[in-house]
GROMACS .gro file of C-alpha atoms in nm:
model
  310
    1MET     CA    1   0.014  -0.013   0.006
    2ASP     CA    2   0.311   0.240   0.076
    3ASN     CA    3   0.338   0.297  -0.287
    4LYS     CA    4  -0.051   0.420  -0.406
    5LEU     CA    5  -0.344   0.596  -0.378
    6VAL     CA    6  -0.514   0.414  -0.093
    7ILE     CA    7  -0.905   0.562  -0.035
    8GLY     CA    8  -1.129   0.483   0.230
    9ILE     CA    9  -1.523   0.512   0.107
   10ALA     CA   10  -1.792   0.389   0.368
   11SER     CA   11  -2.135   0.246   0.117
   12SER     CA   12  -2.310   0.527   0.232
   13ALA     CA   13  -2.130   0.780   0.008
   14LEU     CA   14  -2.060   0.486  -0.322
   15PHE     CA   15  -2.386   0.378  -0.395
   16ASN     CA   16  -2.759   0.496  -0.285
   17LEU     CA   17  -2.898   0.388   0.045
   18GLU     CA   18  -3.162   0.622   0.064
   19ALA     CA   19  -3.427   0.280   0.028
   20SER     CA   20  -3.161   0.078   0.312
   21ASP     CA   21  -3.150   0.355   0.606
   22LYS     CA   22  -3.555   0.413   0.572
   23VAL     CA   23  -3.591   0.052   0.652
   24PHE     CA   24  -3.358   0.052   0.929
   25ARG     CA   25  -3.460   0.357   1.106
   26GLU     CA   26  -3.834   0.307   1.057
   27SER     CA   27  -3.749  -0.103   1.191
   28GLY     CA   28  -3.493  -0.177   1.308
   29GLU     CA   29  -3.170  -0.394   1.241
   30GLU     CA   30  -3.362  -0.716   1.222
   31ALA     CA   31  -3.532  -0.605   0.923
   32TYR     CA   32  -3.310  -0.417   0.812
   33ARG     CA   33  -3.143  -0.716   0.741
   34SER     CA   34  -3.353  -0.925   0.604
   35TYR     CA   35  -3.432  -0.671   0.365
   36GLN     CA   36  -3.070  -0.710   0.280
   37GLU     CA   37  -3.093  -1.044   0.297
   38GLU     CA   38  -3.384  -1.041  -0.010
   39ASN     CA   39  -3.235  -0.737  -0.244
   40LEU     CA   40  -2.885  -0.942  -0.249
   41ASP     CA   41  -2.890  -0.981  -0.601
   42ASN     CA   42  -3.057  -0.619  -0.675
   43PRO     CA   43  -2.754  -0.368  -0.730
   44LEU     CA   44  -2.740  -0.041  -0.527
   45ASP     CA   45  -2.727   0.244  -0.712
   46PRO     CA   46  -2.478   0.487  -0.799
   47GLY     CA   47  -2.493   0.693  -0.480
   48VAL     CA   48  -2.266   1.095  -0.472
   49ALA     CA   49  -1.924   0.967  -0.457
   50PHE     CA   50  -1.966   0.683  -0.718
   51PRO     CA   51  -1.829   0.928  -0.980
   52PHE     CA   52  -1.543   1.019  -0.825
   53ILE     CA   53  -1.440   0.695  -0.759
   54ARG     CA   54  -1.491   0.508  -1.050
   55ARG     CA   55  -1.296   0.756  -1.273
   56LEU     CA   56  -1.002   0.705  -1.038
   57LEU     CA   57  -0.996   0.453  -1.081
   58SER     CA   58  -0.985   0.455  -1.416
   59LEU     CA   59  -0.664   0.587  -1.384
   60ASN     CA   60  -0.523   0.263  -1.292
   61ASP     CA   61  -0.461   0.165  -1.711
   62LEU     CA   62  -0.156   0.384  -1.659
   63ALA     CA   63   0.005   0.142  -1.375
   64ASP     CA   64   0.368  -0.003  -1.507
   65GLU     CA   65   0.461  -0.369  -1.326
   66ASP     CA   66   0.500  -0.202  -0.957
   67GLY     CA   67   0.168  -0.286  -0.963
   68ALA     CA   68  -0.190  -0.021  -0.878
   69LEU     CA   69  -0.166   0.357  -0.916
   70VAL     CA   70  -0.501   0.334  -0.709
   71GLU     CA   71  -0.665   0.142  -0.393
   72VAL     CA   72  -1.028   0.165  -0.302
   73ILE     CA   73  -1.129   0.000   0.058
   74ILE     CA   74  -1.502  -0.071   0.187
   75LEU     CA   75  -1.459   0.082   0.534
   76SER     CA   76  -1.884  -0.040   0.645
   77ARG     CA   77  -2.078  -0.009   0.984
   78ASN     CA   78  -2.238  -0.327   0.826
   79ASP     CA   79  -2.197  -0.691   0.906
   80PRO     CA   80  -1.988  -0.892   0.666
   81ASP     CA   81  -2.394  -1.101   0.616
   82THR     CA   82  -2.532  -0.742   0.479
   83GLY     CA   83  -2.238  -0.594   0.394
   84LEU     CA   84  -2.263  -0.907   0.072
   85ARG     CA   85  -2.496  -0.677  -0.089
   86VAL     CA   86  -2.266  -0.362  -0.082
   87MET     CA   87  -1.984  -0.600  -0.276
   88LYS     CA   88  -2.236  -0.792  -0.505
   89SER     CA   89  -2.305  -0.368  -0.624
   90VAL     CA   90  -2.003  -0.308  -0.663
   91GLU     CA   91  -1.887  -0.635  -0.924
   92HIS     CA   92  -2.227  -0.542  -1.120
   93HIS     CA   93  -2.099  -0.173  -1.173
   94GLY     CA   94  -1.714  -0.355  -1.269
   95LEU     CA   95  -1.576  -0.153  -1.021
   96PRO     CA   96  -1.205  -0.285  -0.994
   97ILE     CA   97  -1.275  -0.254  -0.577
   98THR     CA   98  -1.160  -0.618  -0.431
   99ARG     CA   99  -1.072  -0.537  -0.003
  100ALA     CA  100  -1.310  -0.449   0.265
  101ILE     CA  101  -1.355  -0.403   0.647
  102PHE     CA  102  -1.716  -0.479   0.793
  103MET     CA  103  -1.771  -0.384   1.139
  104GLN     CA  104  -2.123  -0.451   1.252
  105GLY     CA  105  -2.227  -0.079   1.396
  106LYS     CA  106  -1.882   0.037   1.429
  107SER     CA  107  -1.680   0.281   1.201
  108PRO     CA  108  -1.360   0.083   1.110
  109TYR     CA  109  -1.148   0.503   1.021
  110LYS     CA  110  -0.957   0.423   1.291
  111PHE     CA  111  -0.783   0.107   1.044
  112MET     CA  112  -0.687   0.453   0.795
  113PRO     CA  113  -0.320   0.502   0.978
  114VAL     CA  114  -0.212   0.108   0.894
  115LEU     CA  115  -0.356   0.143   0.518
  116HIS     CA  116  -0.154   0.444   0.454
  117MET     CA  117  -0.488   0.551   0.362
  118SER     CA  118  -0.478   0.972   0.224
  119LEU     CA  119  -0.870   0.982   0.281
  120PHE     CA  120  -1.181   0.889   0.396
  121LEU     CA  121  -1.508   0.962   0.258
  122SER     CA  122  -1.900   0.903   0.403
  123ALA     CA  123  -2.208   0.962   0.465
  124ASN     CA  124  -2.220   0.983   0.851
  125PRO     CA  125  -2.138   1.289   0.922
  126ILE     CA  126  -2.058   1.168   1.316
  127ASP     CA  127  -1.744   0.875   1.123
  128VAL     CA  128  -1.587   1.197   0.913
  129GLN     CA  129  -1.628   1.355   1.245
  130GLU     CA  130  -1.467   1.118   1.498
  131ALA     CA  131  -1.241   1.050   1.202
  132THR     CA  132  -1.114   1.448   1.183
  133ALA     CA  133  -1.130   1.451   1.580
  134ARG     CA  134  -0.829   1.229   1.548
  135ASN     CA  135  -0.650   1.386   1.285
  136LEU     CA  136  -0.757   1.144   0.996
  137PRO     CA  137  -0.832   1.317   0.638
  138ALA     CA  138  -1.188   1.247   0.660
  139GLY     CA  139  -1.483   1.403   0.441
  140GLN     CA  140  -1.818   1.413   0.497
  141VAL     CA  141  -2.107   1.378   0.139
  142LEU     CA  142  -2.305   1.575   0.142
  143PRO     CA  143  -2.706   1.506  -0.033
  144SER     CA  144  -2.677   1.620  -0.444
  145ASN     CA  145  -2.810   1.727  -0.790
  146TYR     CA  146  -2.591   1.580  -0.947
  147THR     CA  147  -2.646   1.413  -1.259
  148GLU     CA  148  -2.326   1.247  -1.435
  149ASP     CA  149  -2.259   1.310  -1.770
  150ASP     CA  150  -2.143   0.893  -1.892
  151LYS     CA  151  -1.959   1.036  -2.192
  152ASP     CA  152  -1.688   1.242  -1.997
  153SER     CA  153  -1.432   1.040  -1.920
  154ASP     CA  154  -1.240   1.368  -1.732
  155LEU     CA  155  -1.200   1.352  -1.337
  156ARG     CA  156  -1.201   1.734  -1.229
  157ILE     CA  157  -1.087   1.732  -0.864
  158ALA     CA  158  -1.129   2.077  -0.692
  159PHE     CA  159  -1.023   2.228  -0.370
  160ASP     CA  160  -1.096   2.496  -0.132
  161PHE     CA  161  -0.714   2.601   0.006
  162ASP     CA  162  -0.771   2.708   0.380
  163GLY     CA  163  -0.904   2.422   0.631
  164VAL     CA  164  -0.824   2.121   0.314
  165LEU     CA  165  -0.491   2.206   0.191
  166ALA     CA  166  -0.385   2.411   0.508
  167ASP     CA  167  -0.437   2.392   0.828
  168ASP     CA  168  -0.666   2.719   0.943
  169ALA     CA  169  -0.411   2.991   1.113
  170SER     CA  170  -0.470   3.201   0.861
  171GLU     CA  171  -0.882   3.130   0.925
  172ARG     CA  172  -0.842   3.203   1.278
  173VAL     CA  173  -0.724   3.549   1.216
  174MET     CA  174  -1.018   3.635   0.946
  175GLN     CA  175  -1.287   3.485   1.208
  176ALA     CA  176  -1.105   3.665   1.547
  177GLU     CA  177  -1.011   4.019   1.393
  178GLY     CA  178  -1.217   4.026   1.025
  179LEU     CA  179  -1.053   4.133   0.661
  180ASP     CA  180  -0.856   4.347   0.642
  181ARG     CA  181  -0.654   4.215   0.945
  182PHE     CA  182  -0.652   3.894   0.776
  183HIS     CA  183  -0.483   4.007   0.415
  184ALA     CA  184  -0.267   4.208   0.650
  185HIS     CA  185  -0.161   3.898   0.791
  186GLU     CA  186  -0.119   3.686   0.487
  187THR     CA  187   0.049   4.001   0.326
  188ALA     CA  188   0.352   4.002   0.609
  189ASN     CA  189   0.387   3.653   0.567
  190ALA     CA  190   0.371   3.611   0.181
  191VAL     CA  191   0.685   3.413   0.152
  192THR     CA  192   0.631   3.176   0.465
  193PRO     CA  193   0.448   2.840   0.383
  194HIS     CA  194   0.094   2.725   0.577
  195SER     CA  195   0.127   2.458   0.767
  196PRO     CA  196  -0.031   2.168   0.606
  197GLY     CA  197  -0.424   2.088   0.626
  198PRO     CA  198  -0.644   1.726   0.614
  199LEU     CA  199  -0.548   1.685   0.272
  200GLN     CA  200  -0.242   1.778   0.121
  201ASP     CA  201  -0.112   1.483   0.175
  202PHE     CA  202  -0.415   1.370  -0.086
  203LEU     CA  203  -0.308   1.576  -0.323
  204ARG     CA  204   0.053   1.504  -0.365
  205GLN     CA  205  -0.061   1.152  -0.386
  206VAL     CA  206  -0.344   1.311  -0.733
  207ASN     CA  207  -0.042   1.470  -0.816
  208GLU     CA  208   0.195   1.151  -0.884
  209ILE     CA  209  -0.109   1.051  -1.095
  210GLN     CA  210  -0.114   1.338  -1.320
  211ARG     CA  211   0.276   1.237  -1.317
  212ARG     CA  212   0.234   0.911  -1.463
  213GLU     CA  213   0.000   1.122  -1.728
  214GLU     CA  214   0.281   1.296  -1.827
  215ALA     CA  215   0.474   1.040  -1.884
  216ARG     CA  216   0.266   0.919  -2.088
  217ARG     CA  217   0.181   1.201  -2.308
  218ALA     CA  218   0.543   1.185  -2.327
  219ALA     CA  219   0.594   0.891  -2.479
  220ASP     CA  220   0.247   0.898  -2.690
  221PRO     CA  221   0.168   1.263  -2.783
  222GLU     CA  222  -0.155   1.130  -2.874
  223TYR     CA  223  -0.234   1.093  -2.501
  224ARG     CA  224  -0.548   1.328  -2.381
  225ILE     CA  225  -0.468   1.429  -1.996
  226ARG     CA  226  -0.795   1.323  -1.792
  227LEU     CA  227  -0.693   1.449  -1.490
  228HIS     CA  228  -0.752   1.755  -1.371
  229VAL     CA  229  -0.702   1.957  -0.992
  230SER     CA  230  -0.815   2.300  -0.914
  231ILE     CA  231  -0.852   2.514  -0.582
  232VAL     CA  232  -1.123   2.727  -0.567
  233THR     CA  233  -1.098   2.994  -0.235
  234ALA     CA  234  -1.311   3.319  -0.096
  235ARG     CA  235  -0.926   3.469  -0.108
  236ASN     CA  236  -0.809   3.721  -0.352
  237ALA     CA  237  -0.535   3.984  -0.387
  238PRO     CA  238  -0.342   4.021  -0.179
  239SER     CA  239  -0.384   3.689  -0.023
  240HIS     CA  240  -0.351   3.501  -0.275
  241GLN     CA  241   0.046   3.536  -0.255
  242ARG     CA  242   0.035   3.344  -0.003
  243ALA     CA  243  -0.166   3.013  -0.102
  244ILE     CA  244   0.072   2.962  -0.387
  245ALA     CA  245   0.344   3.028  -0.194
  246SER     CA  246   0.259   2.744  -0.042
  247LEU     CA  247   0.166   2.518  -0.322
  248LYS     CA  248   0.522   2.565  -0.355
  249ALA     CA  249   0.721   2.477  -0.067
  250TRP     CA  250   0.501   2.149  -0.013
  251GLY     CA  251   0.584   2.058  -0.391
  252VAL     CA  252   0.263   2.013  -0.480
  253THR     CA  253   0.066   2.158  -0.820
  254VAL     CA  254  -0.248   2.273  -0.964
  255ASN     CA  255  -0.387   2.320  -1.293
  256ASP     CA  256  -0.646   2.577  -1.178
  257ALA     CA  257  -0.713   2.865  -0.931
  258PHE     CA  258  -0.999   3.071  -0.884
  259PHE     CA  259  -0.971   3.360  -0.633
  260LEU     CA  260  -1.281   3.506  -0.570
  261GLY     CA  261  -1.263   3.725  -0.297
  262GLY     CA  262  -1.622   3.646  -0.131
  263ILE     CA  263  -1.827   3.582  -0.504
  264ASP     CA  264  -2.018   3.226  -0.456
  265LYS     CA  265  -1.881   2.934  -0.558
  266GLY     CA  266  -2.182   2.739  -0.649
  267ALA     CA  267  -2.172   2.995  -0.991
  268VAL     CA  268  -1.786   2.894  -1.046
  269ILE     CA  269  -1.801   2.479  -0.946
  270SER     CA  270  -2.137   2.487  -1.200
  271VAL     CA  271  -1.953   2.585  -1.462
  272LEU     CA  272  -1.586   2.453  -1.388
  273LYS     CA  273  -1.842   2.071  -1.292
  274PRO     CA  274  -1.572   1.902  -1.079
  275HIS     CA  275  -1.650   1.542  -0.990
  276ILE     CA  276  -1.615   1.599  -0.628
  277PHE     CA  277  -1.497   1.943  -0.435
  278PHE     CA  278  -1.379   1.994  -0.086
  279ASP     CA  279  -1.460   2.288   0.168
  280ASP     CA  280  -1.441   2.338   0.502
  281GLN     CA  281  -1.732   2.577   0.521
  282GLN     CA  282  -2.124   2.432   0.509
  283GLY     CA  283  -2.214   2.778   0.392
  284HIS     CA  284  -2.004   2.702   0.088
  285LEU     CA  285  -2.098   2.351  -0.015
  286VAL     CA  286  -2.526   2.458  -0.003
  287SER     CA  287  -2.533   2.597  -0.347
  288THR     CA  288  -2.149   2.382  -0.446
  289SER     CA  289  -2.335   2.066  -0.337
  290GLN     CA  290  -2.689   2.183  -0.582
  291VAL     CA  291  -2.425   2.120  -0.902
  292ALA     CA  292  -2.124   1.876  -0.829
  293PRO     CA  293  -2.069   1.607  -0.614
  294SER     CA  294  -1.904   1.779  -0.307
  295VAL     CA  295  -1.765   1.727   0.003
  296HIS     CA  296  -1.772   1.937   0.426
  297VAL     CA  297  -1.416   1.872   0.575
  298PRO     CA  298  -1.486   1.910   0.969
  299PHE     CA  299  -1.181   2.077   0.995
  300GLY     CA  300  -1.038   2.367   1.215
  301VAL     CA  301  -1.194   2.651   1.467
  302ILE     CA  302  -1.439   2.713   1.127
  303ASN     CA  303  -1.609   2.393   1.245
  304THR     CA  304  -1.576   2.439   1.607
  305ALA     CA  305  -1.645   2.807   1.624
  306PRO     CA  306  -2.057   2.840   1.881
  307ARG     CA  307  -2.278   2.918   1.620
  308PRO     CA  308  -2.484   3.228   1.702
  309GLY     CA  309  -2.719   3.198   1.980
  310SER     CA  310  -2.543   2.869   2.158
   0.00000   0.00000   0.00000
């Protein structure tokens, strides 16, 4: 696993479990078990993260004799019996996923470090919050109206910057002292790289796959690059300088950068059309989740500050 991009994904993010969850909520665990057994040969429909995972796994066609570049492992609260439907659905949809951890009623995110995972995706907010509290890179996949375009074989990944790729030190200044002080702080520290945030290592490993694509294109000029990475951030000038300097200092790259200065991210995301977008602020994700698969990364001060009236 050391030389692969390893991602853990809950069945709730990979497949649409709305009907199954309804049975569990309304009728309890035994009815849920019976329901899954009765529908064992009825494949689950794709969920919000399915397009991202399918496209990411397709990049394994770049692999050499060292083996696959991407490994996806199912991390499930199901027991092995009820999880069987998940694995049958994986097979039905042609996903090359062969590894899974099933732990009845418990989230397996604690196994992320030993499996060298750079990301855990789940629709369960509690599991994601607990993983993040343990400094594990995790995100909650939000409900979305996104419709996959099967004719589009590219994979577009978009990140917010603060609280996602970078830590939340500057966000703390913003929350405590306001926008003007934030810009002054970032200008004074323009050449000082941020400390990495929860998904910086994930981006680094995505970059490794991008380098494989560049090598393939160098060998075959007709090869078309499929993997594209962007940052979409509320930063604008002059605070953009430190973000760019941090990326360079970390040795990571992005193809595109959007410094929006407060413009609604949903409008930009609707044109960019990423197959997944990561942001630490739920307010930004309200609009983006309507047009693209969106993931809440519950990291940093913005996710721990008391809410108004609390």
